[in-house]
């Protein structure tokens, strides 16, 4: 590839493992610069297939599929962590540019390794114990070594609360998950916040302001988020400083979403990180000077990072499939919501809705927080995704 000053963005072939909505939005940013985008995903109907230049059908968890896909592109990145890292390690050995670096991805993909990384650097994160299986957790409880309440998390392949079980009482033990897992102390959460931080090849680092994530109590995934998070400025600063320390310790090039808990005593804990654009950064498309997607491209291409300053306060609502409906989606109430000033509606183009499936999102921008909340409420009550 050319040096920084000679860079011809349109000549760069950028490959993305995974074709979900995050991939789609990354490609939308890449297409503004005329970049040549490639996607690997098992489904031809995935969100990103209609917007990329080249779609390759294949399994991003499979060694051969990832390896041969990697050979087609100049720069390789991800929109999902659960990819074949052995193939990425081999490609990196052969000189392929891969972001995040496969070794870092291996640590982050495994919650046990991720937790021990925080221990090593003395980062605040809930105390935990690693267990090989469900039986060993039960034995530890019977032996009085493991106390309730706790949160159990499978080490691998969990997402959006799948692979997480909250055990408060003995009756909850039927919900223990089998497989290698970590068992964490249950934090008395005041707010869940996230900081998106970016680091480019030159080592330049920038954070966005923290956002507050409000979770759907049944589905265990983000229902909406508020940007900036309604927290004291000194807490926001501590959260940003922690995110900078974490990306520096990982030595990651690209975007890192650092999800944190703020407990009732205002203590900050790292929950987990994602080394890619993240659901908690969707609002940056309309509400910040540089979107997280463009920031990811800037970071991994060795370009200067863009300003992370907010243009407006915002609320981002995830559009989740209604319970009780599966099949071709129908967007009830869309016409009315399209009339709302400042409501930016994103539909991911998935051809099947399912209960709580992420089908789109709406970012509402308005600097008047009262207006913002009332518009969000109207959209939440009006826009329903059914089949
Ligand atoms: P996932 O990787 O599936 O997103 P998380 O580790 O983020 O899973 O956990 C999902 C949710 O469970 C969190 O957003 C939080 O609401 C709750 N949770 C996770 N860990 C703890 C904890 N140690 N204490 C209290 N609640 C927790």
Tab-separated table of C-alpha atoms and ligand atoms in Angstrom:
chain	number	residue	atom	x	y	z
A	1	UNK	CA	0.000	0.000	0.000
A	2	UNK	CA	1.079	3.605	-0.551
A	3	UNK	CA	2.421	5.830	2.194
A	4	UNK	CA	0.045	8.006	4.164
A	5	UNK	CA	0.330	11.081	1.936
A	6	UNK	CA	-0.052	9.115	-1.267
A	7	UNK	CA	-2.938	7.004	-0.071
A	8	UNK	CA	-5.500	6.257	-2.762
A	9	UNK	CA	-8.492	5.163	-0.792
A	10	UNK	CA	-10.340	3.859	-3.832
A	11	UNK	CA	-7.546	1.365	-4.472
A	12	UNK	CA	-7.786	-0.209	-1.018
A	13	UNK	CA	-9.696	-3.450	-0.756
A	14	UNK	CA	-11.136	-3.645	2.719
A	15	UNK	CA	-12.505	-6.988	3.926
A	16	UNK	CA	-15.056	-7.313	6.713
A	17	UNK	CA	-15.720	-10.576	8.526
A	18	UNK	CA	-19.465	-10.589	9.173
A	19	UNK	CA	-22.272	-8.945	7.245
A	20	UNK	CA	-24.581	-7.657	9.984
A	21	UNK	CA	-25.749	-4.099	10.542
A	22	UNK	CA	-22.375	-2.998	11.937
A	23	UNK	CA	-20.738	-4.171	8.725
A	24	UNK	CA	-23.381	-2.385	6.685
A	25	UNK	CA	-22.748	0.929	8.466
A	26	UNK	CA	-18.968	0.499	8.186
A	27	UNK	CA	-19.370	-0.036	4.430
A	28	UNK	CA	-21.595	3.029	4.155
A	29	UNK	CA	-18.747	5.078	5.658
A	30	UNK	CA	-16.188	3.368	3.376
A	31	UNK	CA	-18.297	4.053	0.299
A	32	UNK	CA	-18.161	7.809	1.006
A	33	UNK	CA	-14.473	7.477	0.247
A	34	UNK	CA	-15.059	5.210	-2.735
A	35	UNK	CA	-13.368	2.258	-1.056
A	36	UNK	CA	-13.648	-1.256	-2.411
A	37	UNK	CA	-15.479	-3.349	0.203
A	38	UNK	CA	-15.637	-7.129	0.591
A	39	UNK	CA	-17.854	-9.038	3.034
A	40	UNK	CA	-17.717	-12.648	4.233
A	41	UNK	CA	-20.955	-13.974	5.731
A	42	UNK	CA	-22.863	-17.280	5.609
A	43	UNK	CA	-26.074	-15.552	4.532
A	44	UNK	CA	-26.525	-13.950	1.119
A	45	UNK	CA	-29.403	-11.940	2.605
A	46	UNK	CA	-27.315	-10.373	5.382
A	47	UNK	CA	-27.614	-6.612	5.957
A	48	UNK	CA	-24.253	-5.775	4.374
A	49	UNK	CA	-24.569	-7.884	1.200
A	50	UNK	CA	-26.618	-5.266	-0.648
A	51	UNK	CA	-24.134	-2.433	-0.010
A	52	UNK	CA	-20.696	-4.061	-0.357
A	53	UNK	CA	-18.793	-4.280	-3.651
A	54	UNK	CA	-18.062	-7.999	-3.339
A	55	UNK	CA	-19.999	-10.490	-1.256
A	56	UNK	CA	-18.418	-13.851	-0.476
A	57	UNK	CA	-20.657	-16.536	0.972
A	58	UNK	CA	-18.791	-18.409	3.664
A	59	UNK	CA	-18.399	-19.069	7.346
A	60	UNK	CA	-16.304	-16.553	9.289
A	61	UNK	CA	-15.747	-19.258	11.941
A	62	UNK	CA	-14.171	-21.599	9.399
A	63	UNK	CA	-10.372	-21.563	8.896
A	64	UNK	CA	-10.361	-22.094	5.107
A	65	UNK	CA	-13.146	-19.595	4.429
A	66	UNK	CA	-11.450	-16.855	6.465
A	67	UNK	CA	-8.013	-17.622	5.062
A	68	UNK	CA	-9.072	-17.497	1.418
A	69	UNK	CA	-11.203	-14.385	2.038
A	70	UNK	CA	-8.221	-12.677	3.664
A	71	UNK	CA	-6.133	-13.359	0.554
A	72	UNK	CA	-8.562	-11.269	-1.547
A	73	UNK	CA	-8.186	-8.012	0.401
A	74	UNK	CA	-5.533	-5.516	1.540
A	75	UNK	CA	-6.899	-4.744	5.006
A	76	UNK	CA	-9.034	-7.094	7.054
A	77	UNK	CA	-11.355	-6.146	9.904
A	78	UNK	CA	-14.354	-7.540	11.774
A	79	UNK	CA	-17.862	-6.624	12.764
A	80	UNK	CA	-18.245	-9.640	15.072
A	81	UNK	CA	-15.685	-11.159	17.468
A	82	UNK	CA	-16.590	-14.795	16.980
A	83	UNK	CA	-14.375	-15.374	13.927
A	84	UNK	CA	-11.634	-17.898	13.179
A	85	UNK	CA	-8.549	-16.343	14.774
A	86	UNK	CA	-6.204	-19.186	13.703
A	87	UNK	CA	-6.712	-18.175	10.083
A	88	UNK	CA	-6.144	-14.530	11.020
A	89	UNK	CA	-2.899	-15.408	12.804
A	90	UNK	CA	-1.667	-17.221	9.692
A	91	UNK	CA	-2.664	-14.293	7.456
A	92	UNK	CA	-0.900	-11.851	9.802
A	93	UNK	CA	2.262	-14.006	9.610
A	94	UNK	CA	2.076	-13.658	5.844
A	95	UNK	CA	1.958	-9.871	6.223
A	96	UNK	CA	-1.763	-9.138	5.950
A	97	UNK	CA	-2.933	-6.031	7.780
A	98	UNK	CA	-5.573	-7.152	10.293
A	99	UNK	CA	-7.412	-4.966	12.797
A	100	UNK	CA	-7.929	-5.742	15.610
A	101	UNK	CA	-4.668	-7.715	15.760
A	102	UNK	CA	-5.574	-11.434	15.997
A	103	UNK	CA	-3.709	-12.000	19.299
A	104	UNK	CA	-5.737	-9.232	20.974
A	105	UNK	CA	-8.937	-10.584	19.483
A	106	UNK	CA	-8.160	-14.021	20.954
A	107	UNK	CA	-7.993	-12.488	24.441
A	108	UNK	CA	-11.183	-10.455	24.025
A	109	UNK	CA	-13.174	-13.340	22.510
A	110	UNK	CA	-12.704	-15.324	25.708
A	111	UNK	CA	-14.246	-13.724	28.809
A	112	UNK	CA	-11.862	-15.682	31.088
A	113	UNK	CA	-8.785	-14.368	29.258
A	114	UNK	CA	-10.315	-10.880	29.113
A	115	UNK	CA	-10.837	-10.865	32.894
A	116	UNK	CA	-7.304	-12.053	33.609
A	117	UNK	CA	-6.027	-9.257	31.350
A	118	UNK	CA	-7.837	-6.697	33.570
A	119	UNK	CA	-6.307	-8.328	36.654
A	120	UNK	CA	-2.838	-8.152	35.135
A	121	UNK	CA	-3.166	-4.405	34.580
A	122	UNK	CA	-5.063	-3.791	37.797
A	123	UNK	CA	-8.085	-2.393	35.961
A	124	UNK	CA	-11.269	-2.279	38.048
A	125	UNK	CA	-13.605	-5.104	37.001
A	126	UNK	CA	-16.010	-7.275	39.056
A	127	UNK	CA	-14.219	-10.034	41.039
A	128	UNK	CA	-14.531	-13.424	39.382
A	129	UNK	CA	-13.664	-17.103	39.511
A	130	UNK	CA	-13.080	-19.303	36.474
A	131	UNK	CA	-14.912	-22.674	36.332
A	132	UNK	CA	-14.510	-25.490	33.828
A	133	UNK	CA	-18.167	-26.562	33.919
A	134	UNK	CA	-21.527	-26.333	35.693
A	135	UNK	CA	-20.766	-29.236	38.064
A	136	UNK	CA	-17.708	-27.492	39.476
A	137	UNK	CA	-19.797	-24.383	40.237
A	138	UNK	CA	-22.377	-26.511	42.078
A	139	UNK	CA	-19.606	-28.270	44.046
A	140	UNK	CA	-18.087	-24.898	44.987
A	141	UNK	CA	-21.482	-23.672	46.211
A	142	UNK	CA	-22.032	-26.892	48.217
A	143	UNK	CA	-18.541	-26.575	49.689
A	144	UNK	CA	-19.265	-22.977	50.749
A	145	UNK	CA	-16.503	-21.632	48.492
A	146	UNK	CA	-18.812	-19.936	46.006
A	147	UNK	CA	-21.416	-17.587	47.484
A	148	UNK	CA	-24.649	-16.335	45.934
A	149	UNK	CA	-25.633	-13.954	44.363
A	150	UNK	CA	-23.473	-13.985	41.251
A	151	UNK	CA	-23.489	-13.581	37.483
A	152	UNK	CA	-22.329	-16.537	35.409
A	153	UNK	CA	-20.935	-15.886	31.932
A	154	UNK	CA	-19.839	-18.473	29.401
A	155	UNK	CA	-16.261	-17.768	28.346
A	156	UNK	CA	-16.969	-17.992	24.640
A	157	UNK	CA	-19.591	-17.110	22.023
A	158	UNK	CA	-21.994	-15.134	24.212
A	159	UNK	CA	-23.594	-11.932	22.896
A	160	UNK	CA	-26.515	-9.640	23.732
A	161	UNK	CA	-26.958	-11.304	27.117
A	162	UNK	CA	-27.017	-14.840	25.647
A	163	UNK	CA	-24.514	-16.858	27.627
A	164	UNK	CA	-25.165	-14.797	30.790
A	165	UNK	CA	-27.147	-16.059	33.788
A	166	UNK	CA	-27.916	-14.059	36.930
A	167	UNK	CA	-28.115	-16.353	39.962
A	168	UNK	CA	-29.588	-14.620	42.999
A	169	UNK	CA	-31.197	-17.485	44.955
A	170	UNK	CA	-30.871	-21.269	45.129
A	171	UNK	CA	-34.001	-21.569	42.929
A	172	UNK	CA	-32.094	-19.803	40.133
A	173	UNK	CA	-29.485	-22.571	40.006
A	174	UNK	CA	-31.562	-24.388	37.365
A	175	UNK	CA	-30.496	-21.551	35.048
A	176	UNK	CA	-26.786	-22.359	35.415
A	177	UNK	CA	-25.180	-22.689	32.001
A	178	UNK	CA	-22.867	-25.558	31.076
A	179	UNK	CA	-19.390	-25.004	29.689
A	180	UNK	CA	-16.298	-23.110	30.755
A	181	UNK	CA	-17.470	-19.928	32.462
A	182	UNK	CA	-16.619	-17.106	34.805
A	183	UNK	CA	-18.656	-16.382	37.895
A	184	UNK	CA	-18.660	-12.701	38.832
A	185	UNK	CA	-19.788	-10.772	41.870
A	186	UNK	CA	-23.179	-9.139	41.254
A	187	UNK	CA	-22.660	-5.376	41.043
A	188	UNK	CA	-25.336	-3.090	42.445
A	189	UNK	CA	-25.619	-1.135	39.213
A	190	UNK	CA	-26.630	2.518	39.158
A	191	UNK	CA	-26.042	2.961	35.413
A	192	UNK	CA	-24.466	1.038	32.563
A	193	UNK	CA	-22.266	3.268	30.458
A	194	UNK	CA	-20.044	2.840	27.431
A	195	UNK	CA	-17.078	4.765	26.103
A	196	UNK	CA	-15.976	4.369	22.504
A	197	UNK	CA	-12.278	5.015	22.143
A	198	UNK	CA	-10.205	4.947	18.966
A	199	UNK	CA	-6.477	4.595	18.452
A	200	UNK	CA	-4.814	4.961	15.064
A	201	UNK	CA	-1.575	3.486	13.739
A	202	UNK	CA	0.309	6.605	14.832
A	203	UNK	CA	-0.783	6.019	18.439
A	204	UNK	CA	-3.193	8.985	18.485
A	205	UNK	CA	-6.118	8.265	20.866
A	206	UNK	CA	-9.569	9.894	21.117
A	207	UNK	CA	-12.715	9.054	23.054
A	208	UNK	CA	-16.335	9.919	22.497
A	209	UNK	CA	-18.253	11.123	25.541
A	210	UNK	CA	-19.738	8.276	27.610
A	211	UNK	CA	-23.275	7.163	26.778
A	212	UNK	CA	-25.793	5.591	29.142
A	213	UNK	CA	-27.212	2.262	27.988
A	214	UNK	CA	-30.671	1.312	29.200
A	215	UNK	CA	-31.392	-2.399	28.893
A	216	UNK	CA	-34.604	-4.231	28.076
A	217	UNK	CA	-35.255	-6.252	31.234
A	218	UNK	CA	-36.568	-9.325	29.384
A	219	UNK	CA	-34.222	-9.485	26.404
A	220	UNK	CA	-31.084	-8.315	28.260
A	221	UNK	CA	-30.048	-6.098	25.357
A	222	UNK	CA	-29.860	-2.347	24.922
A	223	UNK	CA	-33.296	-0.799	24.447
A	224	UNK	CA	-32.072	2.769	24.144
A	225	UNK	CA	-29.114	4.924	24.946
A	226	UNK	CA	-28.652	8.512	25.980
A	227	UNK	CA	-25.739	10.575	24.659
A	228	UNK	CA	-24.052	12.139	26.476
A	229	UNK	CA	-24.688	10.010	29.575
A	230	UNK	CA	-26.384	12.005	32.342
A	231	UNK	CA	-23.474	11.629	34.785
A	232	UNK	CA	-21.256	14.080	36.640
A	233	UNK	CA	-18.389	15.524	34.518
A	234	UNK	CA	-15.736	14.018	36.827
A	235	UNK	CA	-17.237	10.539	36.430
A	236	UNK	CA	-17.352	11.032	32.643
A	237	UNK	CA	-13.681	12.027	32.717
A	238	UNK	CA	-12.709	9.001	34.823
A	239	UNK	CA	-14.606	6.727	32.420
A	240	UNK	CA	-12.821	8.250	29.396
A	241	UNK	CA	-9.417	7.993	31.124
A	242	UNK	CA	-10.109	4.339	31.906
A	243	UNK	CA	-11.055	3.650	28.270
A	244	UNK	CA	-7.788	5.293	27.130
A	245	UNK	CA	-5.799	3.198	29.608
A	246	UNK	CA	-7.522	0.008	28.403
A	247	UNK	CA	-6.935	0.601	24.672
A	248	UNK	CA	-3.312	1.495	25.433
A	249	UNK	CA	-2.786	-1.661	27.501
A	250	UNK	CA	-4.317	-3.802	24.765
A	251	UNK	CA	-2.238	-1.892	22.204
A	252	UNK	CA	-5.152	-2.061	19.799
A	253	UNK	CA	-5.409	-0.171	16.523
A	254	UNK	CA	-9.031	0.682	15.730
A	255	UNK	CA	-12.172	1.231	17.721
A	256	UNK	CA	-12.683	-0.244	21.188
A	257	UNK	CA	-16.074	-0.032	22.919
A	258	UNK	CA	-15.525	-0.201	26.674
A	259	UNK	CA	-18.707	-1.188	28.499
A	260	UNK	CA	-18.704	-0.185	32.170
A	261	UNK	CA	-20.866	-0.394	35.262
A	262	UNK	CA	-21.281	2.575	37.571
A	263	UNK	CA	-22.325	1.241	40.967
A	264	UNK	CA	-24.457	2.962	43.599
A	265	UNK	CA	-21.260	4.385	45.178
A	266	UNK	CA	-20.163	5.863	41.839
A	267	UNK	CA	-17.379	3.300	41.462
A	268	UNK	CA	-16.604	2.396	37.847
A	269	UNK	CA	-16.000	-1.221	36.763
A	270	UNK	CA	-15.109	-2.501	33.309
A	271	UNK	CA	-17.726	-5.030	32.230
A	272	UNK	CA	-16.341	-6.016	28.827
A	273	UNK	CA	-14.857	-4.592	25.669
A	274	UNK	CA	-15.577	-5.010	21.958
A	275	UNK	CA	-12.757	-4.247	19.476
A	276	UNK	CA	-15.000	-2.952	16.700
A	277	UNK	CA	-17.793	-0.446	16.063
A	278	UNK	CA	-20.509	-1.066	18.623
A	279	UNK	CA	-24.219	-0.679	19.243
A	280	UNK	CA	-23.414	2.009	21.820
A	281	UNK	CA	-21.909	4.180	19.070
A	282	UNK	CA	-24.691	4.200	16.457
A	283	UNK	CA	-25.687	7.751	17.436
A	284	UNK	CA	-22.280	9.077	16.346
A	285	UNK	CA	-23.490	8.895	12.712
A	286	UNK	CA	-25.745	11.914	13.164
A	287	UNK	CA	-24.799	13.290	16.577
A	288	UNK	CA	-20.992	13.577	16.377
A	289	UNK	CA	-18.586	15.250	13.950
A	290	UNK	CA	-17.110	11.863	13.015
A	291	UNK	CA	-19.067	8.615	13.127
A	292	UNK	CA	-17.549	5.611	14.896
A	293	UNK	CA	-17.563	3.841	11.512
A	294	UNK	CA	-15.487	6.506	9.791
A	295	UNK	CA	-13.283	6.619	12.899
A	296	UNK	CA	-12.633	2.889	12.557
A	297	UNK	CA	-11.534	3.418	8.948
A	298	UNK	CA	-9.339	6.372	9.877
A	299	UNK	CA	-7.740	4.382	12.699
A	300	UNK	CA	-6.941	1.249	10.716
A	301	UNK	CA	-5.805	3.070	7.591
A	302	UNK	CA	-3.293	5.207	9.473
A	303	UNK	CA	-5.248	8.424	8.832
A	304	UNK	CA	-5.708	11.207	11.404
A	305	UNK	CA	-8.597	10.549	13.778
A	306	UNK	CA	-11.667	12.747	13.322
A	307	UNK	CA	-13.221	15.012	15.923
A	308	UNK	CA	-15.350	13.112	18.432
A	309	UNK	CA	-17.159	16.241	19.597
A	310	UNK	CA	-20.927	15.965	19.753
A	311	UNK	CA	-23.040	18.038	17.374
A	312	UNK	CA	-26.156	17.381	19.436
A	313	UNK	CA	-27.483	15.426	22.370
A	314	UNK	CA	-29.287	12.293	21.221
A	315	UNK	CA	-31.233	9.224	22.136
A	316	UNK	CA	-30.663	6.052	20.121
A	317	UNK	CA	-33.523	3.551	20.175
A	318	UNK	CA	-32.891	0.030	19.027
A	319	UNK	CA	-35.788	-1.200	16.878
A	320	UNK	CA	-36.374	-4.715	18.154
A	321	UNK	CA	-38.739	-7.283	16.637
A	322	UNK	CA	-42.003	-7.415	18.614
A	323	UNK	CA	-42.624	-10.467	20.761
A	324	UNK	CA	-44.952	-13.017	19.146
A	325	UNK	CA	-43.987	-12.228	15.534
A	326	UNK	CA	-41.600	-14.026	13.185
A	327	UNK	CA	-41.284	-13.654	9.419
A	328	UNK	CA	-41.152	-10.928	6.780
A	329	UNK	CA	-41.072	-7.614	8.703
A	330	UNK	CA	-43.799	-4.984	8.561
A	331	UNK	CA	-42.917	-1.558	9.991
A	332	UNK	CA	-46.124	-0.345	11.637
A	333	UNK	CA	-46.144	3.381	12.418
A	334	UNK	CA	-43.218	4.187	10.133
A	335	UNK	CA	-45.083	6.942	8.244
A	336	UNK	CA	-45.867	8.837	11.432
A	337	UNK	CA	-42.318	8.540	12.749
A	338	UNK	CA	-40.859	9.807	9.480
A	339	UNK	CA	-42.596	13.133	10.196
A	340	UNK	CA	-40.715	13.672	13.471
A	341	UNK	CA	-38.010	16.310	13.180
A	342	UNK	CA	-34.577	15.039	14.171
A	343	UNK	CA	-35.545	11.349	14.012
A	344	UNK	CA	-33.044	9.465	11.845
A	345	UNK	CA	-34.481	6.057	11.033
A	346	UNK	CA	-32.153	3.213	10.082
A	347	UNK	CA	-33.624	-0.088	8.870
A	348	UNK	CA	-31.121	-2.898	8.473
A	349	UNK	CA	-32.956	-4.640	5.625
A	350	UNK	CA	-33.230	-8.009	7.398
A	351	UNK	CA	-35.885	-10.078	5.676
A	352	UNK	CA	-36.996	-11.899	8.798
A	353	UNK	CA	-38.117	-10.415	12.092
A	354	UNK	CA	-37.955	-12.416	15.334
A	355	UNK	CA	-38.788	-11.451	18.930
A	356	UNK	CA	-36.148	-8.939	20.111
A	357	UNK	CA	-34.086	-9.246	16.918
A	358	UNK	CA	-32.287	-5.974	16.170
A	359	UNK	CA	-34.062	-4.807	12.997
A	360	UNK	CA	-32.976	-1.190	12.927
A	361	UNK	CA	-32.438	1.832	15.119
A	362	UNK	CA	-33.536	5.449	15.364
A	363	UNK	CA	-31.231	8.253	16.443
A	364	UNK	CA	-33.146	11.288	17.604
A	365	UNK	CA	-31.129	14.473	17.787
A	366	UNK	CA	-32.299	17.471	19.778
A	367	UNK	CA	-30.426	19.625	22.246
A	368	UNK	CA	-33.520	20.042	24.392
A	369	UNK	CA	-33.558	16.946	26.602
A	370	UNK	CA	-37.308	17.225	27.266
A	371	UNK	CA	-38.045	17.231	23.507
A	372	UNK	CA	-35.617	14.368	23.058
A	373	UNK	CA	-37.346	12.230	25.650
A	374	UNK	CA	-40.835	12.971	24.404
A	375	UNK	CA	-39.904	12.206	20.780
A	376	UNK	CA	-38.255	8.959	21.896
A	377	UNK	CA	-41.378	7.951	23.802
A	378	UNK	CA	-43.626	8.654	20.785
A	379	UNK	CA	-41.387	6.575	18.502
A	380	UNK	CA	-41.174	3.753	21.020
A	381	UNK	CA	-44.973	3.637	21.257
A	382	UNK	CA	-45.624	4.086	17.538
A	383	UNK	CA	-43.003	2.173	15.556
A	384	UNK	CA	-43.552	-1.570	15.912
A	385	UNK	CA	-41.913	-4.328	13.913
A	386	UNK	CA	-44.272	-7.199	13.302
A	387	UNK	CA	-44.610	-9.905	10.679
B	1	LIG	P1	-22.964	-9.832	26.721
B	1	LIG	O1	-21.549	-10.130	26.387
B	1	LIG	O2	-23.897	-10.890	26.272
B	1	LIG	O3	-23.388	-8.442	26.317
B	1	LIG	P2	-22.582	-8.912	29.458
B	1	LIG	O4	-21.387	-9.411	30.136
B	1	LIG	O5	-22.510	-7.500	28.948
B	1	LIG	O6	-23.033	-9.908	28.316
B	1	LIG	O7	-23.823	-9.016	30.443
B	1	LIG	C1	-25.153	-8.704	30.021
B	1	LIG	C2	-25.838	-7.846	31.076
B	1	LIG	O8	-25.909	-8.569	32.326
B	1	LIG	C3	-25.095	-6.565	31.438
B	1	LIG	O9	-25.358	-5.546	30.504
B	1	LIG	C4	-25.649	-6.280	32.829
B	1	LIG	O10	-26.942	-5.710	32.750
B	1	LIG	C5	-25.764	-7.671	33.426
B	1	LIG	N1	-24.517	-8.002	34.164
B	1	LIG	C6	-23.409	-8.565	33.631
B	1	LIG	N2	-22.440	-8.720	34.566
B	1	LIG	C7	-22.940	-8.226	35.723
B	1	LIG	C8	-22.433	-8.095	37.052
B	1	LIG	N3	-21.221	-8.542	37.378
B	1	LIG	N4	-23.240	-7.524	37.982
B	1	LIG	C9	-24.478	-7.100	37.661
B	1	LIG	N5	-25.027	-7.228	36.432
B	1	LIG	C10	-24.284	-7.759	35.464
